[in-house]
Amino acid sequence: MKIDIYKQSGEKSGTMELPKEIFEIPFNKDLIHQALQRQLSNKRKPIAHAKTKGEVRGGGRKPYKQKHTGRARQGSIRAPHFKGGGVTFGPRNVRNFVKDMPKKQRRLALFSALSEKARNNEIIALEDYKTEHPRTKDFAEMLKKLPIKRNVLVIIPEKDPNIQKSSKNIAFAKTILASYANIHDLQKYRSILLLKKTVEKMKETFLEDSAKAPNTRRQENFDRSVLSGTRESKFSDNTVDGTFAESSLTK
């Protein structure tokens, strides 16, 4: 899949090929929803907190005697049915909202969202952004010259103070690093603006794990030791032919 490349002046300078391992993945709505719910849940920080009967102040004394009052028996004025009493099943700030998701599924959801953006022609590339000093006005004017809609996500390969500071005060734009690409930002912002070097950085970040060969050396050594019957013992340093050495007994 190819996308258009534009100059800082807004002129089209060519096209570039996107890696199919990232930008040609079938759309998986359920997986994207699961990854989005996980990210939003992990960001939650519960604040609401209600005290129980044991935590609220007061109520240690029995309000009146058990019998011969004509009233219902009570043990504490801080019971849940009293005004000012504790709360039953109220919100607690110790609740854990963290959700887990396999790394491969998270990557697949990210690739699926990026692929859908590419199929909808919502991704363009920028050759480079050069400026001596960060200036919001110049960056906003550049975005207006490009054929992108509002709510744009700018993905850069590495930290660039000129771009990050220039776009920080623009309400409809956000700048993130390629290694921090996430499903929430992809769903929030309609258009994506990539720097030309961002694609290579994304390949290094997200495809390096699949390029690595599996480490089977430890398993092969374990299987060999089991078959030969010479599995290493934790007392191997202090034993000689299956018996403890004299030096170990005298210590």
XYZ file of N, CA and C in Angstrom:
753
model
N 0.841 -1.192 0.000
C 0.000 0.000 0.000
C 0.882 1.249 0.000
N 0.471 2.244 -0.791
C 1.257 3.458 -0.930
C 0.499 4.653 -0.364
N 1.268 5.613 0.134
C 0.697 6.869 0.614
C 1.466 8.016 -0.022
N 0.864 9.180 -0.042
C 1.480 10.357 -0.646
C 2.434 11.026 0.336
N 3.491 11.596 -0.231
C 4.480 12.343 0.550
C 4.364 13.820 0.177
N 4.343 14.674 1.175
C 4.202 16.116 0.956
C 5.387 16.848 1.571
N 5.669 17.996 0.980
C 6.695 18.875 1.523
C 6.087 19.763 2.602
N 6.951 20.487 3.278
C 6.488 21.388 4.327
C 5.638 22.522 3.759
N 5.835 22.825 2.489
C 5.062 23.886 1.839
C 3.682 23.421 1.400
N 3.397 22.123 1.497
C 2.101 21.595 1.099
C 2.087 20.972 -0.277
N 3.206 20.983 -0.998
C 3.278 20.399 -2.334
C 3.562 18.901 -2.244
N 2.947 18.155 -3.139
C 3.170 16.713 -3.188
C 4.501 16.427 -3.865
N 5.315 15.590 -3.218
C 6.641 15.291 -3.746
C 6.791 13.857 -4.217
N 5.830 12.988 -3.939
C 5.947 11.602 -4.370
C 5.094 10.683 -3.523
N 5.415 9.396 -3.597
C 4.709 8.375 -2.821
C 5.719 7.471 -2.143
N 5.268 6.745 -1.155
C 6.119 5.774 -0.469
C 5.314 4.521 -0.164
N 6.015 3.407 -0.127
C 5.385 2.114 0.122
C 5.373 1.832 1.621
N 4.233 1.393 2.107
C 4.095 1.031 3.516
C 4.300 -0.465 3.689
N 4.935 -0.892 4.776
C 5.139 -2.333 4.991
C 3.812 -3.057 5.179
N 3.642 -4.141 4.447
C 2.370 -4.873 4.508
C 2.186 -5.580 5.844
N 3.281 -5.828 6.578
C 3.154 -6.487 7.877
C 2.436 -5.610 8.898
N 2.409 -4.299 8.653
C 1.779 -3.361 9.590
C 0.524 -2.730 8.998
N 0.564 -2.394 7.714
C -0.500 -1.588 7.118
C -1.395 -2.358 6.150
N -1.302 -3.680 6.141
C -2.194 -4.479 5.292
C -2.769 -5.647 6.083
N -3.233 -5.361 7.283
C -3.828 -6.368 8.152
C -5.352 -6.238 8.076
N -6.075 -7.354 8.005
C -7.549 -7.273 7.958
C -8.116 -6.573 9.188
N -9.214 -5.883 8.969
C -9.857 -5.137 10.052
C -10.513 -6.103 11.036
N -10.163 -5.964 12.311
C -10.705 -6.815 13.373
C -11.350 -5.907 14.418
N -12.643 -5.713 14.285
C -13.357 -4.779 15.151
C -13.348 -5.238 16.602
N -13.560 -6.529 16.831
C -13.626 -7.040 18.200
C -12.286 -6.898 18.913
N -11.198 -7.176 18.210
C -9.877 -7.084 18.828
C -9.517 -5.635 19.132
N -9.874 -4.722 18.249
C -9.627 -3.299 18.496
C -10.424 -2.826 19.704
N -11.665 -3.266 19.811
C -12.491 -2.887 20.965
C -11.892 -3.427 22.258
N -11.393 -4.652 22.231
C -10.793 -5.238 23.429
C -9.536 -4.476 23.840
N -8.705 -4.116 22.873
C -7.485 -3.364 23.183
C -7.812 -1.967 23.695
N -8.845 -1.344 23.141
C -9.238 -0.009 23.589
C -9.782 -0.051 25.011
N -10.605 -1.037 25.320
C -11.137 -1.168 26.669
C -10.021 -1.435 27.673
N -9.033 -2.202 27.284
C -7.902 -2.469 28.173
C -7.133 -1.184 28.477
N -6.849 -0.389 27.444
C -6.084 0.838 27.658
C -6.852 1.834 28.515
N -8.145 1.980 28.265
C -8.945 2.912 29.054
C -9.091 2.434 30.495
N -9.222 1.131 30.694
C -9.349 0.599 32.054
C -8.061 0.779 32.842
N -6.922 0.589 32.179
C -5.642 0.728 32.871
C -5.329 2.182 33.221
N -5.998 3.135 32.564
C -5.801 4.550 32.886
C -6.677 5.010 34.048
N -7.636 4.203 34.440
C -8.576 4.626 35.479
C -7.885 4.712 36.840
N -8.159 5.776 37.541
C -7.675 5.953 38.907
C -8.875 6.288 39.780
N -9.412 5.300 40.484
C -10.635 5.545 41.275
C -10.399 6.575 42.369
N -11.312 7.528 42.477
C -11.235 8.590 43.478
C -12.342 8.452 44.516
N -13.549 8.122 44.072
C -14.688 8.011 44.988
C -14.418 6.938 46.034
N -14.675 7.288 47.293
C -14.407 6.353 48.384
C -15.419 6.600 49.503
N -16.180 5.588 49.828
C -17.173 5.676 50.903
C -16.710 4.845 52.090
N -16.914 5.369 53.298
C -16.497 4.673 54.507
C -17.558 3.658 54.933
N -17.076 2.553 55.427
C -17.981 1.531 55.941
C -18.321 1.823 57.400
N -19.130 0.962 57.991
C -19.528 1.127 59.386
C -18.316 1.101 60.315
N -17.321 0.321 59.975
C -16.132 0.224 60.816
C -15.171 1.381 60.658
N -15.296 2.161 59.595
C -14.372 3.259 59.342
C -14.926 4.619 59.744
N -16.239 4.763 59.797
C -16.822 6.052 60.121
C -16.606 6.377 61.602
N -16.512 7.667 61.932
C -16.198 8.077 63.294
C -17.426 7.929 64.189
N -17.192 7.437 65.410
C -18.257 7.327 66.412
C -18.985 5.996 66.325
N -20.022 5.871 67.165
C -20.854 4.675 67.138
C -20.341 3.514 67.953
N -19.359 3.754 68.807
C -18.838 2.633 69.590
C -19.735 2.237 70.759
N -20.531 3.165 71.242
C -21.403 2.884 72.389
C -22.781 2.462 71.902
N -23.375 1.526 72.630
C -24.744 1.125 72.326
C -25.674 2.287 72.667
N -26.523 2.732 71.733
C -27.312 3.956 71.968
C -28.284 3.846 73.139
N -28.891 2.714 73.349
C -29.787 2.510 74.496
C -29.859 1.016 74.769
N -30.458 0.684 75.909
C -30.457 -0.712 76.328
C -31.257 -1.578 75.361
N -31.020 -2.861 75.485
C -31.577 -3.812 74.532
C -33.099 -3.937 74.662
N -33.591 -3.998 75.896
C -35.010 -4.319 76.107
C -35.749 -3.206 76.868
N -37.078 -3.349 76.887
C -37.972 -2.517 77.691
C -37.942 -1.042 77.283
N -37.740 -0.750 76.030
C -37.820 0.635 75.547
C -38.953 0.814 74.534
N -39.465 -0.268 74.034
C -40.493 -0.189 73.005
C -39.947 0.155 71.630
N -38.656 0.255 71.506
C -38.036 0.594 70.224
C -37.257 -0.607 69.698
N -36.903 -0.530 68.447
C -36.120 -1.613 67.858
C -34.715 -1.599 68.443
N -34.177 -2.783 68.627
C -32.828 -2.884 69.212
C -31.791 -2.332 68.235
N -30.835 -1.611 68.788
C -29.766 -1.013 67.987
C -28.440 -1.230 68.698
N -27.390 -1.415 67.906
C -26.070 -1.615 68.491
C -25.129 -0.456 68.249
N -25.422 0.375 67.255
C -24.538 1.491 66.935
C -25.322 2.531 66.149
N -25.018 3.802 66.404
C -25.678 4.872 65.656
C -24.971 5.134 64.323
N -23.950 4.350 64.016
C -23.242 4.479 62.744
C -23.543 3.299 61.818
N -24.614 2.578 62.101
C -25.052 1.506 61.213
C -25.518 2.108 59.882
N -25.503 1.346 58.797
C -25.845 1.907 57.475
C -27.223 2.541 57.391
N -28.197 2.122 58.205
C -29.534 2.690 58.092
C -29.712 3.956 58.929
N -28.650 4.407 59.625
C -28.697 5.655 60.383
C -28.139 6.803 59.539
N -28.648 8.004 59.794
C -28.076 9.180 59.165
C -26.657 9.397 59.694
N -25.710 9.588 58.795
C -24.318 9.739 59.192
C -23.614 8.421 59.408
N -24.289 7.323 59.114
C -23.683 6.010 59.296
C -22.828 5.602 58.110
N -22.259 4.414 58.217
C -21.428 3.894 57.139
C -22.251 3.534 55.913
N -21.564 3.309 54.817
C -22.205 2.988 53.542
C -21.951 1.529 53.216
N -22.992 0.841 52.812
C -22.875 -0.558 52.417
C -22.681 -0.658 50.907
N -21.660 -1.374 50.501
C -21.354 -1.589 49.081
C -21.137 -0.270 48.335
N -20.508 0.695 48.991
C -20.215 1.964 48.336
C -18.944 1.883 47.514
N -18.622 2.936 46.766
C -17.397 2.937 45.953
C -16.151 2.967 46.831
N -15.124 2.254 46.393
C -13.863 2.187 47.141
C -12.720 2.580 46.211
N -11.766 3.333 46.749
C -10.646 3.763 45.919
C -9.537 2.729 45.827
N -9.766 1.552 46.359
C -8.774 0.481 46.264
C -9.160 -0.519 45.177
N -10.199 -0.243 44.427
C -10.630 -1.162 43.381
C -9.617 -1.186 42.249
N -9.351 -2.363 41.746
C -8.353 -2.546 40.698
C -9.057 -2.732 39.353
N -8.800 -1.818 38.425
C -9.415 -1.891 37.101
C -8.448 -2.404 36.033
N -7.270 -2.855 36.434
C -6.248 -3.250 35.467
C -6.703 -4.494 34.705
N -6.551 -4.429 33.382
C -6.855 -5.561 32.510
C -5.603 -5.947 31.742
N -5.458 -7.229 31.500
C -4.294 -7.732 30.781
C -4.713 -8.217 29.402
N -3.755 -8.217 28.503
C -4.015 -8.663 27.137
C -2.696 -9.132 26.543
N -2.665 -10.267 25.874
C -1.413 -10.761 25.295
C -0.778 -9.745 24.350
N 0.535 -9.741 24.347
C 1.276 -8.767 23.542
C 0.975 -8.921 22.053
N 0.852 -10.152 21.592
C 0.580 -10.379 20.173
C -0.792 -9.835 19.781
N -1.753 -9.962 20.669
C -3.079 -9.426 20.375
C -3.066 -7.897 20.360
N -2.301 -7.283 21.266
C -2.201 -5.818 21.277
C -1.565 -5.308 19.982
N -0.512 -5.992 19.546
C 0.140 -5.595 18.300
C -0.807 -5.780 17.111
N -1.536 -6.888 17.095
C -2.448 -7.141 15.987
C -3.567 -6.105 15.940
N -4.059 -5.695 17.110
C -5.086 -4.654 17.150
C -4.535 -3.325 16.635
N -3.299 -2.998 17.008
C -2.674 -1.759 16.535
C -2.486 -1.788 15.023
N -1.998 -2.908 14.505
C -1.797 -3.028 13.060
C -3.131 -2.977 12.313
N -4.155 -3.575 12.893
C -5.469 -3.562 12.259
C -6.021 -2.141 12.160
N -5.845 -1.348 13.217
C -6.309 0.041 13.196
C -5.511 0.880 12.196
N -4.189 0.679 12.154
C -3.367 1.408 11.187
C -3.736 1.027 9.755
N -4.004 -0.242 9.525
C -4.369 -0.701 8.185
C -5.689 -0.094 7.732
N -6.640 0.007 8.656
C -7.923 0.603 8.301
C -7.765 2.088 7.963
N -6.880 2.773 8.680
C -6.605 4.174 8.356
C -5.996 4.297 6.957
N -5.073 3.391 6.642
C -4.430 3.439 5.330
C -5.426 3.135 4.213
N -6.319 2.181 4.431
C -7.316 1.851 3.405
C -8.295 2.999 3.167
N -8.539 3.793 4.190
C -9.455 4.933 4.064
C -8.752 6.216 3.623
N -7.469 6.103 3.231
C -6.689 7.263 2.773
C -6.624 8.355 3.835
N -6.438 7.951 5.070
C -6.353 8.896 6.178
C -4.933 9.022 6.720
N -3.957 8.516 5.962
C -2.549 8.602 6.355
C -1.770 9.268 5.230
N -0.993 10.284 5.563
C -0.075 10.911 4.619
C 1.274 11.062 5.302
N 2.293 11.305 4.482
C 3.656 11.424 5.001
C 4.194 12.824 4.734
N 5.086 13.236 5.609
C 5.757 14.531 5.492
C 7.252 14.275 5.375
N 7.872 14.905 4.386
C 9.301 14.682 4.172
C 10.103 15.047 5.419
N 9.908 16.245 5.887
C 10.620 16.696 7.087
C 10.028 18.041 7.508
N 10.221 18.348 8.779
C 9.775 19.647 9.296
C 10.999 20.352 9.855
N 11.393 21.434 9.186
C 12.584 22.166 9.576
C 12.205 23.573 10.005
N 12.673 23.940 11.162
C 12.470 25.286 11.688
C 13.540 25.571 12.731
N 13.922 26.824 12.829
C 14.962 27.184 13.791
C 14.433 27.192 15.215
N 13.212 27.672 15.382
C 12.627 27.758 16.713
C 11.200 27.212 16.664
N 10.739 26.585 17.728
C 9.350 26.093 17.750
C 8.356 27.244 17.732
N 7.396 27.160 16.823
C 6.394 28.217 16.693
C 5.064 27.581 16.308
N 4.056 27.802 17.129
C 2.752 27.181 16.913
C 2.099 27.675 15.630
N 2.241 28.952 15.327
C 1.596 29.526 14.148
C 2.099 28.878 12.865
N 3.407 28.683 12.763
C 3.969 28.070 11.557
C 3.497 26.627 11.399
N 3.433 25.904 12.494
C 3.015 24.503 12.415
C 1.538 24.402 12.035
N 0.708 25.281 12.590
C -0.719 25.266 12.264
C -0.952 25.625 10.800
N -0.189 26.576 10.272
C -0.326 26.934 8.859
C 0.109 25.791 7.954
N 1.126 25.048 8.361
C 1.550 23.900 7.565
C 0.451 22.840 7.514
N -0.210 22.595 8.646
C -1.284 21.599 8.670
C -2.441 22.008 7.764
N -2.713 23.305 7.677
C -3.804 23.771 6.819
C -3.483 23.573 5.342
N -2.204 23.595 4.987
C -1.809 23.402 3.593
C -1.883 21.937 3.168
N -1.844 21.027 4.116
C -1.864 19.602 3.791
C -3.298 19.116 3.615
N -3.511 18.107 2.766
C -4.874 17.578 2.539
C -5.308 16.622 3.644
N -5.421 17.120 4.838
C -5.849 16.303 5.966
C -7.005 16.997 6.664
N -7.793 16.194 7.335
C -8.922 16.726 8.076
C -8.464 17.133 9.471
N -9.329 17.823 10.169
C -8.993 18.210 11.535
C -8.873 16.969 12.405
N -8.350 17.144 13.600
C -8.039 16.034 14.498
C -6.977 15.146 13.860
N -5.750 15.646 13.871
C -4.645 14.948 13.232
C -3.677 14.463 14.294
N -3.189 13.241 14.109
C -2.194 12.639 14.991
C -0.865 12.635 14.262
N 0.112 13.347 14.804
C 1.438 13.441 14.202
C 2.343 12.423 14.890
N 2.892 11.511 14.117
C 3.761 10.459 14.652
C 5.169 10.718 14.146
N 6.098 10.935 15.076
C 7.485 11.245 14.728
C 8.379 10.093 15.165
N 9.521 9.892 14.495
C 10.385 8.746 14.831
C 11.124 8.896 16.153
N 11.498 10.105 16.496
C 12.248 10.350 17.731
C 11.895 11.737 18.260
N 12.410 12.038 19.439
C 12.077 13.315 20.067
C 12.585 14.486 19.230
N 11.696 15.424 18.985
C 12.018 16.639 18.240
C 11.337 17.807 18.944
N 12.070 18.582 19.741
C 11.441 19.677 20.501
C 10.714 20.685 19.621
N 11.219 20.917 18.405
C 10.565 21.898 17.534
C 9.152 21.456 17.157
N 8.986 20.190 16.844
C 7.658 19.690 16.469
C 6.774 19.540 17.699
N 7.334 18.977 18.761
C 6.535 18.714 19.956
C 6.026 20.006 20.595
N 6.877 21.021 20.673
C 6.459 22.281 21.280
C 5.553 23.087 20.350
N 5.782 22.973 19.046
C 4.963 23.733 18.102
C 3.531 23.224 18.062
N 3.339 21.921 18.257
C 1.995 21.339 18.172
C 1.321 21.193 19.529
N 2.013 21.538 20.588
C 1.475 21.304 21.924
C 0.233 22.132 22.208
N 0.157 23.335 21.649
C -0.945 24.248 21.947
C -2.018 24.254 20.859
N -1.992 23.249 19.984
C -3.005 23.131 18.934
C -4.037 22.113 19.394
N -5.278 22.543 19.501
C -6.312 21.691 20.096
C -6.623 20.471 19.251
N -6.520 20.582 17.932
C -6.916 19.479 17.059
C -5.737 18.621 16.610
N -4.580 18.768 17.244
C -3.396 18.004 16.860
C -2.698 17.461 18.099
N -2.068 16.328 17.923
C -1.290 15.712 18.992
C -0.082 15.031 18.374
N 1.062 15.139 19.047
C 2.306 14.549 18.562
C 2.762 13.460 19.523
N 3.054 12.286 18.979
C 3.562 11.176 19.779
C 4.745 10.546 19.052
N 5.532 9.785 19.803
C 6.634 9.043 19.209
C 6.109 7.765 18.565
N 6.851 7.262 17.600
C 6.429 6.044 16.904
C 6.364 4.857 17.852
N 7.265 4.826 18.822
C 7.269 3.717 19.780
C 6.111 3.792 20.758
N 5.430 4.950 20.831
C 4.297 5.122 21.739
C 2.956 5.069 21.008
N 2.926 4.596 19.788
C 1.668 4.494 19.048
C 0.717 3.563 19.790
N -0.520 3.987 19.973
C -1.475 3.217 20.761
C -2.847 3.279 20.116
N -3.688 2.348 20.519
C -4.992 2.186 19.894
C -5.930 3.338 20.236
N -5.772 3.944 21.399
C -6.680 5.026 21.804
C -6.494 6.261 20.936
N -5.251 6.660 20.700
C -4.999 7.828 19.857
C -5.421 7.577 18.413
N -5.252 6.347 17.937
C -5.655 6.045 16.566
C -7.164 6.133 16.387
N -7.907 5.812 17.439
C -9.361 5.908 17.359
C -9.861 7.330 17.608
N -9.102 8.109 18.352
C -9.534 9.466 18.696
C -9.308 10.442 17.549
N -8.176 10.305 16.858
C -7.825 11.242 15.790
C -8.107 10.614 14.427
N -8.702 11.397 13.549
C -9.140 10.863 12.259
C -7.984 10.721 11.280
N -7.115 11.706 11.183
C -6.021 11.682 10.214
C -4.699 11.432 10.922
N -3.761 10.860 10.178
C -2.432 10.561 10.707
C -1.394 11.179 9.780
N -0.469 11.900 10.378
C 0.635 12.514 9.644
C 1.927 11.865 10.110
N 2.598 11.173 9.187
C 3.847 10.489 9.501
C 5.016 11.248 8.905
N 6.098 11.327 9.636
C 7.340 11.764 9.025
C 7.910 10.610 8.206
N 8.732 10.932 7.254
C 9.216 9.906 6.328
C 9.999 8.808 7.046
N 10.692 9.175 8.119
C 11.492 8.195 8.852
C 10.678 7.426 9.887
N 9.432 7.803 10.069
C 8.614 7.149 11.091
C 8.330 5.697 10.745
N 8.143 5.404 9.469
C 7.808 4.038 9.054
C 8.934 3.074 9.415
N 10.180 3.476 9.167
C 11.307 2.614 9.523
C 11.394 2.416 11.030
N 11.106 3.469 11.780
C 11.133 3.347 13.236
C 10.044 2.406 13.725
N 8.877 2.434 13.106
C 7.798 1.531 13.495
C 8.146 0.089 13.165
N 8.831 -0.132 12.065
C 9.267 -1.488 11.721
C 10.271 -2.005 12.740
N 11.198 -1.147 13.156
C 12.178 -1.561 14.161
C 11.517 -1.840 15.506
N 10.508 -1.062 15.844
C 9.880 -1.188 17.160
C 8.933 -2.365 17.241
N 8.081 -2.527 16.241
C 6.990 -3.492 16.336
C 7.256 -4.819 15.636
N 8.251 -4.873 14.760
C 8.524 -6.113 14.042
C 9.811 -6.786 14.467
N 10.540 -6.194 15.416
C 11.808 -6.789 15.828
C 11.601 -8.092 16.582
N 10.486 -8.211 17.340
C 10.241 -9.432 18.093
C 9.982 -10.612 17.171
N 9.239 -10.376 16.097
C 8.941 -11.474 15.183
C 10.155 -11.868 14.363
N 11.110 -10.936 14.204
C 12.304 -11.250 13.427
C 13.313 -12.056 14.220
N 13.217 -12.007 15.538
C 14.159 -12.747 16.365
C 13.844 -14.238 16.314
N 14.884 -15.053 16.260
C 14.690 -16.503 16.273
C 14.412 -16.957 17.692
N 13.564 -17.956 17.878
C 13.261 -18.435 19.231
C 14.480 -19.040 19.896
N 14.627 -18.798 21.167
C 15.751 -19.315 21.934
C 15.432 -20.726 22.405
N 15.942 -21.724 21.665
C 15.670 -23.130 21.989
C 16.873 -23.822 22.615
N 17.929 -23.077 22.882
C 19.137 -23.704 23.407
C 18.908 -24.256 24.801
N 18.208 -23.498 25.660
C 17.965 -23.956 27.021
C 17.110 -25.216 27.030
N 16.076 -25.267 26.165
C 15.223 -26.441 26.115
C 15.990 -27.647 25.590
N 16.879 -27.437 24.596
C 17.664 -28.546 24.065
C 18.604 -29.105 25.124
N 19.233 -28.239 25.912
C 20.116 -28.711 26.972
C 19.345 -29.477 28.033
N 18.134 -28.999 28.353
C 17.320 -29.694 29.343
C 16.916 -31.071 28.842
N 16.486 -31.172 27.584
C 16.082 -32.463 27.031
C 17.259 -33.423 26.980
N 18.451 -32.922 26.640
C 19.622 -33.781 26.552
C 20.000 -34.331 27.924
N 19.885 -33.477 28.961
C 20.238 -33.929 30.305
C 19.238 -34.945 30.835
N 17.968 -34.782 30.482
C 16.955 -35.731 30.938
C 17.141 -37.084 30.278
N 17.451 -37.080 28.964
C 17.616 -38.341 28.249
C 18.864 -39.089 28.704
N 19.923 -38.353 29.001
C 21.169 -39.002 29.415
C 21.187 -39.356 30.887
N 20.237 -38.833 31.657
C 20.200 -39.129 33.081
C 21.225 -38.380 33.885
N 21.793 -37.340 33.333
C 22.833 -36.564 34.029
C 22.343 -35.155 34.281
N 21.128 -35.037 34.736
C 20.581 -33.715 35.011
C 21.347 -33.056 36.147
N 21.705 -31.834 35.972
C 22.535 -31.118 36.942
C 21.800 -30.947 38.258
N 22.487 -31.226 39.360
C 21.899 -31.085 40.684
C 22.363 -29.793 41.325
N 21.561 -29.278 42.247
C 21.944 -28.053 42.934
C 23.085 -28.284 43.912
N 23.407 -29.584 44.207
C 24.523 -29.913 45.084
C 25.737 -30.357 44.277
N 25.755 -30.069 42.966
C 26.826 -30.592 42.118
C 28.188 -30.032 42.515
N 28.237 -28.829 43.078
C 29.521 -28.246 43.457
C 30.090 -28.904 44.700
N 29.267 -29.512 45.518
C 29.714 -30.084 46.783
C 29.678 -31.605 46.791
N 29.454 -32.233 45.654
C 29.370 -33.692 45.622
C 30.419 -34.273 44.708
N 30.852 -35.472 45.017
C 31.799 -36.224 44.204
C 31.253 -37.631 44.060
N 30.856 -37.994 42.844
C 30.276 -39.309 42.557
C 29.047 -39.578 43.413
N 28.222 -38.584 43.611
C 26.970 -38.782 44.326
C 27.097 -38.666 45.825
N 28.285 -38.451 46.378
C 28.473 -38.315 47.828
C 29.057 -36.954 48.122
N 28.810 -36.449 49.323
C 29.313 -35.139 49.703
C 30.831 -35.188 49.865
N 31.468 -34.122 49.422
C 32.916 -34.027 49.577
C 33.264 -33.722 51.022
N 34.513 -34.057 51.391
C 34.944 -33.829 52.768
C 34.992 -32.344 53.091
N 35.353 -31.534 52.112
C 35.445 -30.099 52.365
C 34.096 -29.519 52.728
N 33.013 -30.053 52.145
C 31.696 -29.525 52.453
C 31.246 -29.934 53.841
N 31.717 -31.085 54.340
C 31.322 -31.533 55.667
C 32.074 -30.801 56.765
N 33.293 -30.367 56.466
C 34.095 -29.699 57.492
C 33.778 -28.226 57.609
N 33.032 -27.668 56.643
C 32.711 -26.234 56.705
C 31.628 -25.980 57.713
